[in-house]
XYZ file of C-alpha atoms in Angstrom:
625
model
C 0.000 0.000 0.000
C 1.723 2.971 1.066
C 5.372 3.991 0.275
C 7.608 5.081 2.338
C 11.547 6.505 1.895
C 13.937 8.020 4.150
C 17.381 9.001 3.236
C 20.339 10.152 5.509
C 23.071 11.435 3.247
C 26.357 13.713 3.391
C 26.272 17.398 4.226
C 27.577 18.760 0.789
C 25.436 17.363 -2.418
C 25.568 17.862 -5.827
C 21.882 18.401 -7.490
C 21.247 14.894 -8.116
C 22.165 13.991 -4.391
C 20.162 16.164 -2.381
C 17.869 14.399 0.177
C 14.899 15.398 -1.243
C 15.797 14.621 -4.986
C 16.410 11.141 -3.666
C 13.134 10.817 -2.101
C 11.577 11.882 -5.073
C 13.307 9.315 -7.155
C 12.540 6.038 -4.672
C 8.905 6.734 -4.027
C 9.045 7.137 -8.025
C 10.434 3.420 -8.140
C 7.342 2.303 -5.413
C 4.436 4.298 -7.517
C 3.191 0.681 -8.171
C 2.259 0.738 -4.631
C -0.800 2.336 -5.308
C -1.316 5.773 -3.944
C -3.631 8.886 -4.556
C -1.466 11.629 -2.942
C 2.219 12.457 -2.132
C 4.766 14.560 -0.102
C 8.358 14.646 0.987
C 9.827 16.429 4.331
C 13.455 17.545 4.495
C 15.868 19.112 6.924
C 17.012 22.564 5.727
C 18.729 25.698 7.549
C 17.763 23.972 11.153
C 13.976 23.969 10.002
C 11.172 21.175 8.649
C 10.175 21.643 4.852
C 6.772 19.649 4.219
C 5.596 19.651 0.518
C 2.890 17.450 -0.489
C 0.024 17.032 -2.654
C -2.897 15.038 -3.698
C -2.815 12.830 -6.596
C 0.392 11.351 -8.189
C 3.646 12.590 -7.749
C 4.610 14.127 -10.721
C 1.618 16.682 -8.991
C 4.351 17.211 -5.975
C 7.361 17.468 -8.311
C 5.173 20.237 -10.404
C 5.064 22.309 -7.290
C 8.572 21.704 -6.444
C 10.193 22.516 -9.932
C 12.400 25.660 -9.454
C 12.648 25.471 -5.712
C 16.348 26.533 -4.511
C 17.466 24.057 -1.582
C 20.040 24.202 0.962
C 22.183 21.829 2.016
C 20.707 19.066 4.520
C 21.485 15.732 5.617
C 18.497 13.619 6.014
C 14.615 13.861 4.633
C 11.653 11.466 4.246
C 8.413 10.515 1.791
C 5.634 9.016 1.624
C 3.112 8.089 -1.006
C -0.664 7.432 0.531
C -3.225 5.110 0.036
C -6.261 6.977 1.568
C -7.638 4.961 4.635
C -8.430 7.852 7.497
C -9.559 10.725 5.072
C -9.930 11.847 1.706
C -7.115 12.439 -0.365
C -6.201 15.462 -0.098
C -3.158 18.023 0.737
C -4.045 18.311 4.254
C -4.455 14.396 4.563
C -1.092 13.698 2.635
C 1.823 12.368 4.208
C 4.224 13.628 5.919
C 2.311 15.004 9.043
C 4.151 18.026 11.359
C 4.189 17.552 14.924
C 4.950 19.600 17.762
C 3.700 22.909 18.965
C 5.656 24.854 16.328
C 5.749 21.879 13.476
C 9.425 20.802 14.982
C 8.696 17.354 13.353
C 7.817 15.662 10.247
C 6.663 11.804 10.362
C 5.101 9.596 7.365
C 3.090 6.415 8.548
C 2.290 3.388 7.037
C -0.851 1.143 8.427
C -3.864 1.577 10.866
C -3.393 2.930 14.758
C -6.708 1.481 16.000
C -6.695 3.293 18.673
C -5.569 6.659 17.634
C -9.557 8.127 18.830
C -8.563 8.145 22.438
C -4.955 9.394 21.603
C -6.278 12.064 19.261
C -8.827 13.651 22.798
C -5.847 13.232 24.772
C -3.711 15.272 22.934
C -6.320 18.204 21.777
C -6.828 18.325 25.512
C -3.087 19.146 25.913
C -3.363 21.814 23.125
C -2.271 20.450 20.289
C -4.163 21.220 16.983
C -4.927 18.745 14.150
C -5.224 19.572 10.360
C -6.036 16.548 8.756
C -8.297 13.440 9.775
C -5.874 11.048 9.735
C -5.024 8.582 12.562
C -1.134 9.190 11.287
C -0.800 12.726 13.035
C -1.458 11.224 16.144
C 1.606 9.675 15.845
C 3.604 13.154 15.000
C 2.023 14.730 17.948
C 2.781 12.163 20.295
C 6.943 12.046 19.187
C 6.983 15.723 19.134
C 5.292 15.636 22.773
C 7.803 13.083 24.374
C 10.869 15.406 22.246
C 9.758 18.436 24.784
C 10.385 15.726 28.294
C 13.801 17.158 29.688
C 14.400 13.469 30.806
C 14.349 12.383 26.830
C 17.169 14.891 26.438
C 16.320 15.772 22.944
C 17.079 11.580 21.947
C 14.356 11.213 18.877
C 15.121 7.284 19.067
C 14.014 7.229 23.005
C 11.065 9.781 21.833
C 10.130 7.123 18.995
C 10.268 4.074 21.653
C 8.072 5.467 24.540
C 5.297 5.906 21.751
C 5.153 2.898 19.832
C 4.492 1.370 23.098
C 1.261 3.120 23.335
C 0.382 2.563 19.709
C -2.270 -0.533 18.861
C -2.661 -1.700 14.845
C -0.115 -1.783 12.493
C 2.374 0.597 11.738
C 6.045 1.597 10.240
C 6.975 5.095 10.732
C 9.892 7.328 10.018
C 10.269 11.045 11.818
C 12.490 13.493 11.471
C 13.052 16.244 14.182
C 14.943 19.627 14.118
C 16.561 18.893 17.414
C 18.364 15.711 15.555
C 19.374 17.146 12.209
C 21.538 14.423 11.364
C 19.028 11.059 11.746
C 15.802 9.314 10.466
C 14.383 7.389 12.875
C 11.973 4.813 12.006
C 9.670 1.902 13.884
C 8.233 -1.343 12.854
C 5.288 -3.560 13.930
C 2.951 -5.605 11.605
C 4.070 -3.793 8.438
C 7.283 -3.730 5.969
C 10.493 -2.155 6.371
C 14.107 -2.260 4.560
C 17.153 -0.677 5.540
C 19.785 -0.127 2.371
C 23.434 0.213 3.328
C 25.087 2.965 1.015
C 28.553 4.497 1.353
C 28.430 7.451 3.155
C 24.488 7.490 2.906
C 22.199 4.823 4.124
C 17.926 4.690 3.456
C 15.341 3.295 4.713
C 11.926 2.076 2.576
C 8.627 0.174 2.164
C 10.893 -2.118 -0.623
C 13.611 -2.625 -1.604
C 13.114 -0.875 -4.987
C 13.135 2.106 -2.996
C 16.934 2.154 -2.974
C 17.947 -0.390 -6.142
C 19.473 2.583 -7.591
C 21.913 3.271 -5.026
C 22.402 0.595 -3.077
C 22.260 -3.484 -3.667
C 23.073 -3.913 0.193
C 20.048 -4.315 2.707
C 19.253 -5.109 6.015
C 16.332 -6.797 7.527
C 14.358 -4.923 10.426
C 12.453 -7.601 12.379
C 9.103 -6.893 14.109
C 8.804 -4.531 16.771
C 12.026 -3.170 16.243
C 13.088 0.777 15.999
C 16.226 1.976 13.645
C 18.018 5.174 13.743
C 19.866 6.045 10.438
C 22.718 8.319 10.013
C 25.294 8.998 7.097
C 27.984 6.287 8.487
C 25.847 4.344 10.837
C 22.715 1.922 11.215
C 21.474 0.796 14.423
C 18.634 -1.108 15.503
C 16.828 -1.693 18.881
C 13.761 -3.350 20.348
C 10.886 -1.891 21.407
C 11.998 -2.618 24.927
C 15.374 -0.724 24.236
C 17.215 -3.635 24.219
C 20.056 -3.109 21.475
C 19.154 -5.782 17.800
C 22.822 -7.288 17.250
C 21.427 -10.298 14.742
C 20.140 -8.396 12.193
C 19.957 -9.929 8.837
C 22.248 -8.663 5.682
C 21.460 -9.673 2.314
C 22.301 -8.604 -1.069
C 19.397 -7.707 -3.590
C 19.695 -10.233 -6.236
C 17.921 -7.847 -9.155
C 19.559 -4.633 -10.346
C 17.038 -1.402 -11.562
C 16.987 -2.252 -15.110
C 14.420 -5.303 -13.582
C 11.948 -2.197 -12.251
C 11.827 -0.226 -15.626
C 9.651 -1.022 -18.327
C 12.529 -1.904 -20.853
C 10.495 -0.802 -23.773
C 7.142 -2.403 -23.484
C 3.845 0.078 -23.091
C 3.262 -0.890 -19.477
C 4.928 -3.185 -16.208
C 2.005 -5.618 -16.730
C 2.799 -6.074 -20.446
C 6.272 -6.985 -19.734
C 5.750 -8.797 -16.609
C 3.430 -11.176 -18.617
C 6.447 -11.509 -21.291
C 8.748 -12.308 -18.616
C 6.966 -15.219 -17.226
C 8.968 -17.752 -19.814
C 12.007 -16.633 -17.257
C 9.573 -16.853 -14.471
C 8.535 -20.231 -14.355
C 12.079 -20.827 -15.444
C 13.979 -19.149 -12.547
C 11.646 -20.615 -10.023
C 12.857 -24.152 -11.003
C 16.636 -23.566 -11.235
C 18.595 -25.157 -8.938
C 15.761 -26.938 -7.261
C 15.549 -30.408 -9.329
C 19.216 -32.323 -9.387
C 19.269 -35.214 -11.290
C 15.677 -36.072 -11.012
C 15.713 -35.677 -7.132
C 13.889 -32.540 -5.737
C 15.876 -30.238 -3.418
C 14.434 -27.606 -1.312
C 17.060 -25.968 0.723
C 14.605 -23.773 2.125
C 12.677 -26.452 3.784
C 13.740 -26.159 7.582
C 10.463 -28.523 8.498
C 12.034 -31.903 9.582
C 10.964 -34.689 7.484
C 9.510 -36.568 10.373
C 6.675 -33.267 10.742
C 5.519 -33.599 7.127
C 5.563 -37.132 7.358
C 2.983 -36.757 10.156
C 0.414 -33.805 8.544
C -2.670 -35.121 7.875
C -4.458 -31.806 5.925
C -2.828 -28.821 4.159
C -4.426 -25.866 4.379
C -3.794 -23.146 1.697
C -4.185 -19.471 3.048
C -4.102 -16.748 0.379
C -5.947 -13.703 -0.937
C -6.829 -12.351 -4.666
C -4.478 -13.973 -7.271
C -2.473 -15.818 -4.655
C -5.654 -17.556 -3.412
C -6.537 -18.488 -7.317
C -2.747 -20.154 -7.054
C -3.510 -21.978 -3.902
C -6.812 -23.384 -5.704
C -4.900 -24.253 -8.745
C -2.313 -26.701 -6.528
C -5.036 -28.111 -4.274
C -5.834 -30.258 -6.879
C -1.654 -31.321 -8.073
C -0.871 -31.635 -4.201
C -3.984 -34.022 -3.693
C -3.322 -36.307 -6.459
C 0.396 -36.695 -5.862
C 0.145 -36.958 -2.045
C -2.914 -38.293 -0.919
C -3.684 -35.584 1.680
C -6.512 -33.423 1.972
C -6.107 -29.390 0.842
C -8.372 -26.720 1.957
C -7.835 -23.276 0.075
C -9.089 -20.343 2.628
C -9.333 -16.739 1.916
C -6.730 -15.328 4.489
C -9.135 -12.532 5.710
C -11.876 -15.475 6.842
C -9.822 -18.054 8.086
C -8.883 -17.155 11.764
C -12.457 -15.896 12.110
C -14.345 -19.253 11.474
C -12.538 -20.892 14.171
C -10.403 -23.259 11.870
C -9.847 -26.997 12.538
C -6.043 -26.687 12.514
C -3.516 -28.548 14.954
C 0.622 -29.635 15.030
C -0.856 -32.330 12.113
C -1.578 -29.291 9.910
C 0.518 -28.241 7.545
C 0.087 -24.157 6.187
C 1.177 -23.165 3.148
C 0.793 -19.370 3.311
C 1.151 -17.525 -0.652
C 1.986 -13.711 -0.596
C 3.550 -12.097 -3.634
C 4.706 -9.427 -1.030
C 5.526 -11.119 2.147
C 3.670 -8.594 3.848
C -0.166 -9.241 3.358
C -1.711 -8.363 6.497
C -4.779 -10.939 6.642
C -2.202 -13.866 5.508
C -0.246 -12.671 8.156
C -2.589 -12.379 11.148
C -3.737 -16.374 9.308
C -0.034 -17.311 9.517
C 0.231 -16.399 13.544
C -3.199 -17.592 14.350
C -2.226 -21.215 12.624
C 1.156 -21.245 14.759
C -0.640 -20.464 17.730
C -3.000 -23.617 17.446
C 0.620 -25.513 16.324
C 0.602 -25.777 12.698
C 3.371 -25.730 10.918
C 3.983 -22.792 8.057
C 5.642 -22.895 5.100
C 5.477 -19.416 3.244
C 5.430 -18.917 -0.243
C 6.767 -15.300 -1.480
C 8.693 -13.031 -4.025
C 10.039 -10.647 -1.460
C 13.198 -11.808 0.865
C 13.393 -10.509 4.030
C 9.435 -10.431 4.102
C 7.450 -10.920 7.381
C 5.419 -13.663 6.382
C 9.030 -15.259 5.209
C 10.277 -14.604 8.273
C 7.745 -15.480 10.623
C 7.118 -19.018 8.702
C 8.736 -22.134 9.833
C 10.097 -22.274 6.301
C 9.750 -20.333 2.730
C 9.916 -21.043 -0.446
C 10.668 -18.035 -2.698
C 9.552 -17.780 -6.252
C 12.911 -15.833 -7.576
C 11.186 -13.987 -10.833
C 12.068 -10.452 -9.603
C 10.004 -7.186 -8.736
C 6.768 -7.010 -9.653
C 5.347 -3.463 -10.425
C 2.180 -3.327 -12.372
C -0.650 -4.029 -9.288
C -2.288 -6.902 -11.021
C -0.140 -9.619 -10.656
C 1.092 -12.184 -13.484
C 3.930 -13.343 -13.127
C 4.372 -14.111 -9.921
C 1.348 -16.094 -10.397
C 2.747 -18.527 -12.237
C 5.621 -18.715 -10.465
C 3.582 -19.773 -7.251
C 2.050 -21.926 -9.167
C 5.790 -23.467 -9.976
C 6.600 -23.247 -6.339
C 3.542 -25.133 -4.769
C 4.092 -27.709 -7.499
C 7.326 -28.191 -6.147
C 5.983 -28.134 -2.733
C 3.870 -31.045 -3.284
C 6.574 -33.420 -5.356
C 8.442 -32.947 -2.740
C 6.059 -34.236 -0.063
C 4.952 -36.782 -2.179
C 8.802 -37.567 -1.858
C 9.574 -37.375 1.853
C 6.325 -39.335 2.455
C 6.602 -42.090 -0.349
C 3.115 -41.700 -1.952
C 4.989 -41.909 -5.964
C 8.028 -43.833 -6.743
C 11.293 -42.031 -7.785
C 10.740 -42.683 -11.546
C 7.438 -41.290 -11.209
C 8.202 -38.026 -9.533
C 11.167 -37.859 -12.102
C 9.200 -38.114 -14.655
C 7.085 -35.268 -12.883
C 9.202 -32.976 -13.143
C 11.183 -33.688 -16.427
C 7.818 -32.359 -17.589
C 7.695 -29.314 -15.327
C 11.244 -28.512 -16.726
C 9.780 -28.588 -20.050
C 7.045 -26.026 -19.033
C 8.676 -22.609 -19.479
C 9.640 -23.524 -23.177
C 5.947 -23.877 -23.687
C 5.151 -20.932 -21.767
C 7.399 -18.645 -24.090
C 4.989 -20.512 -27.154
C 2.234 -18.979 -25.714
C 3.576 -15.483 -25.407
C 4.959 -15.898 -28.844
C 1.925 -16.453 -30.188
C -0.205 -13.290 -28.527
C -0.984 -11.663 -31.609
C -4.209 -13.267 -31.801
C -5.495 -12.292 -28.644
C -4.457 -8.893 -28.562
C -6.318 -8.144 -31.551
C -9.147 -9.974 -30.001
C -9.310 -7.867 -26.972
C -9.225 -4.376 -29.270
C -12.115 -5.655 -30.911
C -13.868 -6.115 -27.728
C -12.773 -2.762 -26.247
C -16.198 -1.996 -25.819
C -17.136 -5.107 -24.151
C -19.698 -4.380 -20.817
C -19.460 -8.350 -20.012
C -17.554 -11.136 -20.244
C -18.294 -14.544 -18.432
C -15.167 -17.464 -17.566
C -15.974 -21.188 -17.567
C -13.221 -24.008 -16.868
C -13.496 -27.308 -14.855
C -10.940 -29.256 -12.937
C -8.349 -27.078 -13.258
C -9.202 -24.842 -15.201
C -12.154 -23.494 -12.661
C -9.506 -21.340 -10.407
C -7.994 -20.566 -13.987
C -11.445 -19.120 -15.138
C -11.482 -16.977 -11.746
C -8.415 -15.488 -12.068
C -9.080 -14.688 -16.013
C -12.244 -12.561 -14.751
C -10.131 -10.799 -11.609
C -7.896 -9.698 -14.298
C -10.493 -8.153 -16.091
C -12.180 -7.106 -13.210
C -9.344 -5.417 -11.577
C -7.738 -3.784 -14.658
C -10.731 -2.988 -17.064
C -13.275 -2.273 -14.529
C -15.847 -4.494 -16.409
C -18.079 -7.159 -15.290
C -16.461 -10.356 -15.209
C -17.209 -13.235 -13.391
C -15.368 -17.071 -13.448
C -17.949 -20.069 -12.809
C -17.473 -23.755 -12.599
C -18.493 -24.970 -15.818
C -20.719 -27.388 -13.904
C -22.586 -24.839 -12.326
C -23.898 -23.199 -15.200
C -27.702 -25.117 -15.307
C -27.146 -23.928 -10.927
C -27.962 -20.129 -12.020
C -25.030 -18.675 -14.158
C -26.611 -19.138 -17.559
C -29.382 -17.459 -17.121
C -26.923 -14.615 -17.903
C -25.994 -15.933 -20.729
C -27.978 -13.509 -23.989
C -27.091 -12.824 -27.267
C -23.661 -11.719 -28.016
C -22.576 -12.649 -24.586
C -18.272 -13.068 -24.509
C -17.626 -16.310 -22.697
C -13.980 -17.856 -22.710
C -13.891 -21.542 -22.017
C -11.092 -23.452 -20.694
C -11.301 -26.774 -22.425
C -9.088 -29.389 -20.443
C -6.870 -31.961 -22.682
C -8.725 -34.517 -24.340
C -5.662 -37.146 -23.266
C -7.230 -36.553 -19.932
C -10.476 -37.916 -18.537
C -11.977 -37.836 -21.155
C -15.727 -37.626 -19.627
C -14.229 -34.383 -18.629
C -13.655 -33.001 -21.943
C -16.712 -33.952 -23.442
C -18.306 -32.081 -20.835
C -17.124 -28.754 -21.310
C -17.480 -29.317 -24.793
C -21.156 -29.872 -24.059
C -21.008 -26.772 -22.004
C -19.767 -25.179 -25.199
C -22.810 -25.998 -26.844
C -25.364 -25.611 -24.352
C -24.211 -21.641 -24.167
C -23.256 -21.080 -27.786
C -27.309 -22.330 -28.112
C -28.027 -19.562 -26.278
C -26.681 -16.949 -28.708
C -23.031 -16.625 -26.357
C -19.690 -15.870 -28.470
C -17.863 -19.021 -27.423
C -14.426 -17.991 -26.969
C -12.263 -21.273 -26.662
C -8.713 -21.962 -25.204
C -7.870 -25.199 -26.094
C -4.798 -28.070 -26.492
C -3.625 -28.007 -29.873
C -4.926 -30.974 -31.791
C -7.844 -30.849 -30.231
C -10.550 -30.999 -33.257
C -13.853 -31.291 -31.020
C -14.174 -27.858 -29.764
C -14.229 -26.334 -33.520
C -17.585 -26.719 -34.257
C -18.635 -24.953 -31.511
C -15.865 -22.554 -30.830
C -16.212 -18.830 -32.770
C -12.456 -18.363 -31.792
C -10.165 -20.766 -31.119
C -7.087 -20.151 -29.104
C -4.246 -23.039 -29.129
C -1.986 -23.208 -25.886
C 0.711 -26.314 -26.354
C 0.059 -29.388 -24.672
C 1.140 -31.187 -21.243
C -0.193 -32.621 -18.478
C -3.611 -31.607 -17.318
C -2.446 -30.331 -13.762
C -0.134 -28.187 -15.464
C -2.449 -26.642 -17.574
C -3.163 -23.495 -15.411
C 0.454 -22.425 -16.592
C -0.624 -22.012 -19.946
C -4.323 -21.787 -20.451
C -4.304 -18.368 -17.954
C -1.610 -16.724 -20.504
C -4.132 -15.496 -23.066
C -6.536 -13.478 -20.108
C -3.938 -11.971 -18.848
C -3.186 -10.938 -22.289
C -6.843 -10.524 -23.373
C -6.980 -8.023 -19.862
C -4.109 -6.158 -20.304
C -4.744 -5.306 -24.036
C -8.675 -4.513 -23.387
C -7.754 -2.211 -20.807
C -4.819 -0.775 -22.865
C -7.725 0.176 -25.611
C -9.856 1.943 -23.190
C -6.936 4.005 -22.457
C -6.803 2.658 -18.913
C -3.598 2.894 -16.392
C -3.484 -1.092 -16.419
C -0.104 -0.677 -14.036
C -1.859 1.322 -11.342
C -5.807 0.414 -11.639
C -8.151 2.870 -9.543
C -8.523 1.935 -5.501
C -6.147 -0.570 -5.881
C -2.719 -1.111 -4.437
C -0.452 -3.709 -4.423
C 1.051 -4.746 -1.250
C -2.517 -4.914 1.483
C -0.539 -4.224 4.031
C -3.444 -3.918 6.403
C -6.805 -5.903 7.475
């Protein structure tokens, strides 16, 4: 959701160097975010600068062009996703505090109790502009920056308020009385330190600082960190000085967060998901035997489980439905795929014979997070599936799995779709190997067909043409209906959330098998419906079903829109378009037959003239509940 930079440099800059053009430049690099306003706060001639606007930032760099600057050491940004207030300039991030605006803080999350705080302080004569929960926050550090006994220490100030805070929260303040430091505070929401020479940051991502700096450092929960020029240091929220900190080096560059001539993120994320698929696989399968050097669960434990439960939300939870069925026919155990957000409120059946497989593009989702902690508490073991190292949910789970295809920027995710997808496959091969249910040759055979997967993947992509130019011509579309069994049911969901999310049209995915339930009674003249036909070298009473399904809505005057194996002849007769994904096995379908919607999304929305990277309300990382 929100973004967040801070940046503690060297007294004498060049242009290009100054604090505030290099909090410009990383909340540029975390616009993907989502956000609908933006502001930076800097440190100049012993004074707090606040600048911020509404909408996107090129809005705050418009009122910032031709502004001389002095020389300063440290300043901080923030782009906002609007959850206390409007967006608008008073509700924009960064916040003053203090009785004379001495401070400038940005916020990221929900203080839940910030009502009671807010009385308290108006009581003690402090004055609010905006009606966010986040100036409570400035208020209360400026307030504890006046105590003689905190001796002007903004780190001290920062700790004796985050122990009155409820919710979830990472800030960063900046005071006059410490001209030389950002401090910044963790709990329930992401944070990244990036080691520089001579200059170190702080941000929401890492893509905050990719142009500077390839060095980072993990800040664990409830933690506080003080940033200078030459120094990093990092307490608990008890005081108690963080010596175990985590270093890691970035393993992308920023060439991997521009758009390297395509016409959006999503269009080239969807390009790169040959690489994807490919990337996630490397190094994992060794001579036909599955290693997963991230798996710190003791054989013994996942010999035991006796259920998997999936946790997820939006695309991720599509992925988790998409595996339910691989991990069920390779290892015999039941899967249950729960929306995050529901599952610790429904009073789950979940014990140490549980096994949670937690899917987060981020790392940082809040309700997979709060799912993740309730499951530990009744002694299930997690294993966490995510893009981002150095993630909470990664870091919280018993073990993680990371999918390796790089940052993603456009909000609707691709790519790292299919490479959870790849991941949980792996996940269940090898369980189905620790716990014997398939032989060695069979799993090997397994996955010398998984290895073959991102050649076919790049087929798809190479062959888009077709449904590009079928999504212009439907540019006008109001409605557009998904059908797939097996399968290709969770793939027909996650076509329509594409759609959905980037196209604001109606689109809705159905079980093919429900359509007689209720769903074709929407079916009318003209009606768009894509089909996901499953191979006919399957089951084949499942194939002749869909195609039945074919004709039962085609009767009905619905275009039939038809992704099918190639070779397969039986859907022509009944398909007005045909579109031909390679062939493999049916469980690894999903990898292919979901290429052409996110293509078909992408392009319709492209035609409307629609921001497909950053689609309205939305924002990428949910980092809260």
């Amino acid at each position: 959701m929100c973004g967040i930079v801070g940046y503690a440099g060297p007294r004498r800059q060049t242009p290009s160097v100054r604090p505030v053009e290099v909090v410009l430049a990383g909340l540029s690099r975390l616009e993907y975010r989502g956000y609908d306003s933006a502001g930076v706060a800097v440190l100049e001639d012993g004074h707090v600068r606040i600048d911020k606007r509404a909408g996107k930032l090129a809005n705050l760099r418009e009122a910032l062009a031709g502004r001389e600057s002095s020389d300063s050491q440290v300043a901080i940004g923030h782009t906002r996703w609007a959850t206390h207030g409007a967006p608008t300039d008073a509700n924009a991030h960064p916040h003053r505090g203090g009785r004379h605006g001495e401070l400038a803080l940005v916020h990221n999350g929900i203080i839940e109790n910030f009502a009671p705080l807010r009385d308290e302080l108006v009581a003690d004569g402090f004055t609010f502009v905006s009606e966010t929960d986040s100036e409570v926050a400035a208020h209360l550090v400026a307030r504890e920056m006046e105590r003689p006994e905190i001796g002007g220490d903004l780190t001290e100030a920062m700790r004796q308020v985050v122990a009155r805070l409820e919710g979830a929260f990472t800030l960063l303040a900046i005071h006059e009385a410490a001209p030389d430091r950002v401090v910044a505070a963790r709990r329930n929401s992401p944070l990244v330190v990036g080691l520089g020479d001579g200059e170190n940051f702080l941000g929401s991502d890492v893509a905050a600082f990719i142009d500077s700096t390839k060095e980072a450092l993990e800040v664990g929960q409830d933690q506080i960190v003080t940033v200078t020029a030459e120094d990093v240091s990092v307490i608990g929220f008890d005081g108690t000085p963080v010596t175990d900190s985590k270093r890691y080096t970035i393993e992308w560059d920023a060439t991997a967060a521009q758009k390297g001539g395509y016409p959006s993120f999503m269009a080239k994320e969807i390009h790169e998901q040959a690489a994807a698929v490919a990337d996630t696989l490397r190094g994992r399968i060794e001579n036909g035997h599955l290693h997963l050097d991230e798996m710190k669960i003791d054989e013994s434990v996942l010999r035991s489980i006796d259920k998997i439960v999936v946790v997820a939300c939006g695309t991720a939870a599509n992925a988790g439905s998409v595996v339910k069925y691989a991990i069920e026919h390779w290892c015999r155990i039941p899967v249950e795929v729960e929306l995050a957000h529901e599952f610790r409120y429904r009073d789950p059946v979940v014990n140490e014979k549980t096994l949670v497989v937690a899917i987060s593009q981020s790392g940082e989702t809040m309700d997979t997070l709060m799912a993740v902690r309730h499951a530990q508490e009744q002694g299930a073991k997690v294993i966490a599936i995510c893009n981002t190292r150095g993630s909470t949910i990664a870091r919280e789970a018993d073990a993680a799995l990371y999918l390796h295809v790089g940052p993603e920027i456009a909000v609707a995710s691709t790519k790292a779709y299919l490479g959870q997808i790849a991941a949980c496959y792996l996940l269940g091969l090898y369980l189905a190997q620790v716990r014997g249910n398939l032989y060695p040759d069979e799993i090997q055979a397994i996955m010398g067909d998984l290895e073959e997967l991102p050649g076919k993947v790049q087929e798809v992509l190479d062959a888009s043409g077709q449904v590009e130019e079928l999504a212009r011509e439907m540019a006008d579309a109001t409605s557009v209906l998904f059908l797939g069994r097996h399968v290709g049911y969770p793939t027909a969901m996650e076509g329509a959330l594409k759609l959905k999310e980037i196209a604001y049209i109606h689109a809705e995915g159905f079980a093919a098998g429900e359509l007689k339930h209720g769903p074709i009674a929407l079916v009318e003249p003209g009606q768009p419906v894509f089909v996901i036909v499953p191979s006919p070298r399957g089951r084949d009473s499942l194939h002749s079903k869909v195609v039945s399904n074919i004709q039962e809505i085609r009767a009905r005057g619905a275009r039939t829109l038809v992704i099918a194996e190639e070779g397969d002849t039986a859907v022509e007769p009944y398909a007005d378009v045909v579109i031909r994904v390679p062939s493999t096995r049916t469980l690894f379908a999903p990898l292919l037959t979901v290429i052409p919607l996110q293509i078909f999304a992408c392009e319709l929305a492209t035609a409307k003239g629609l921001d497909v990277d950053q689609p309205r309300n939305l924002a990428k990382s949910v980092t809260v509940e």
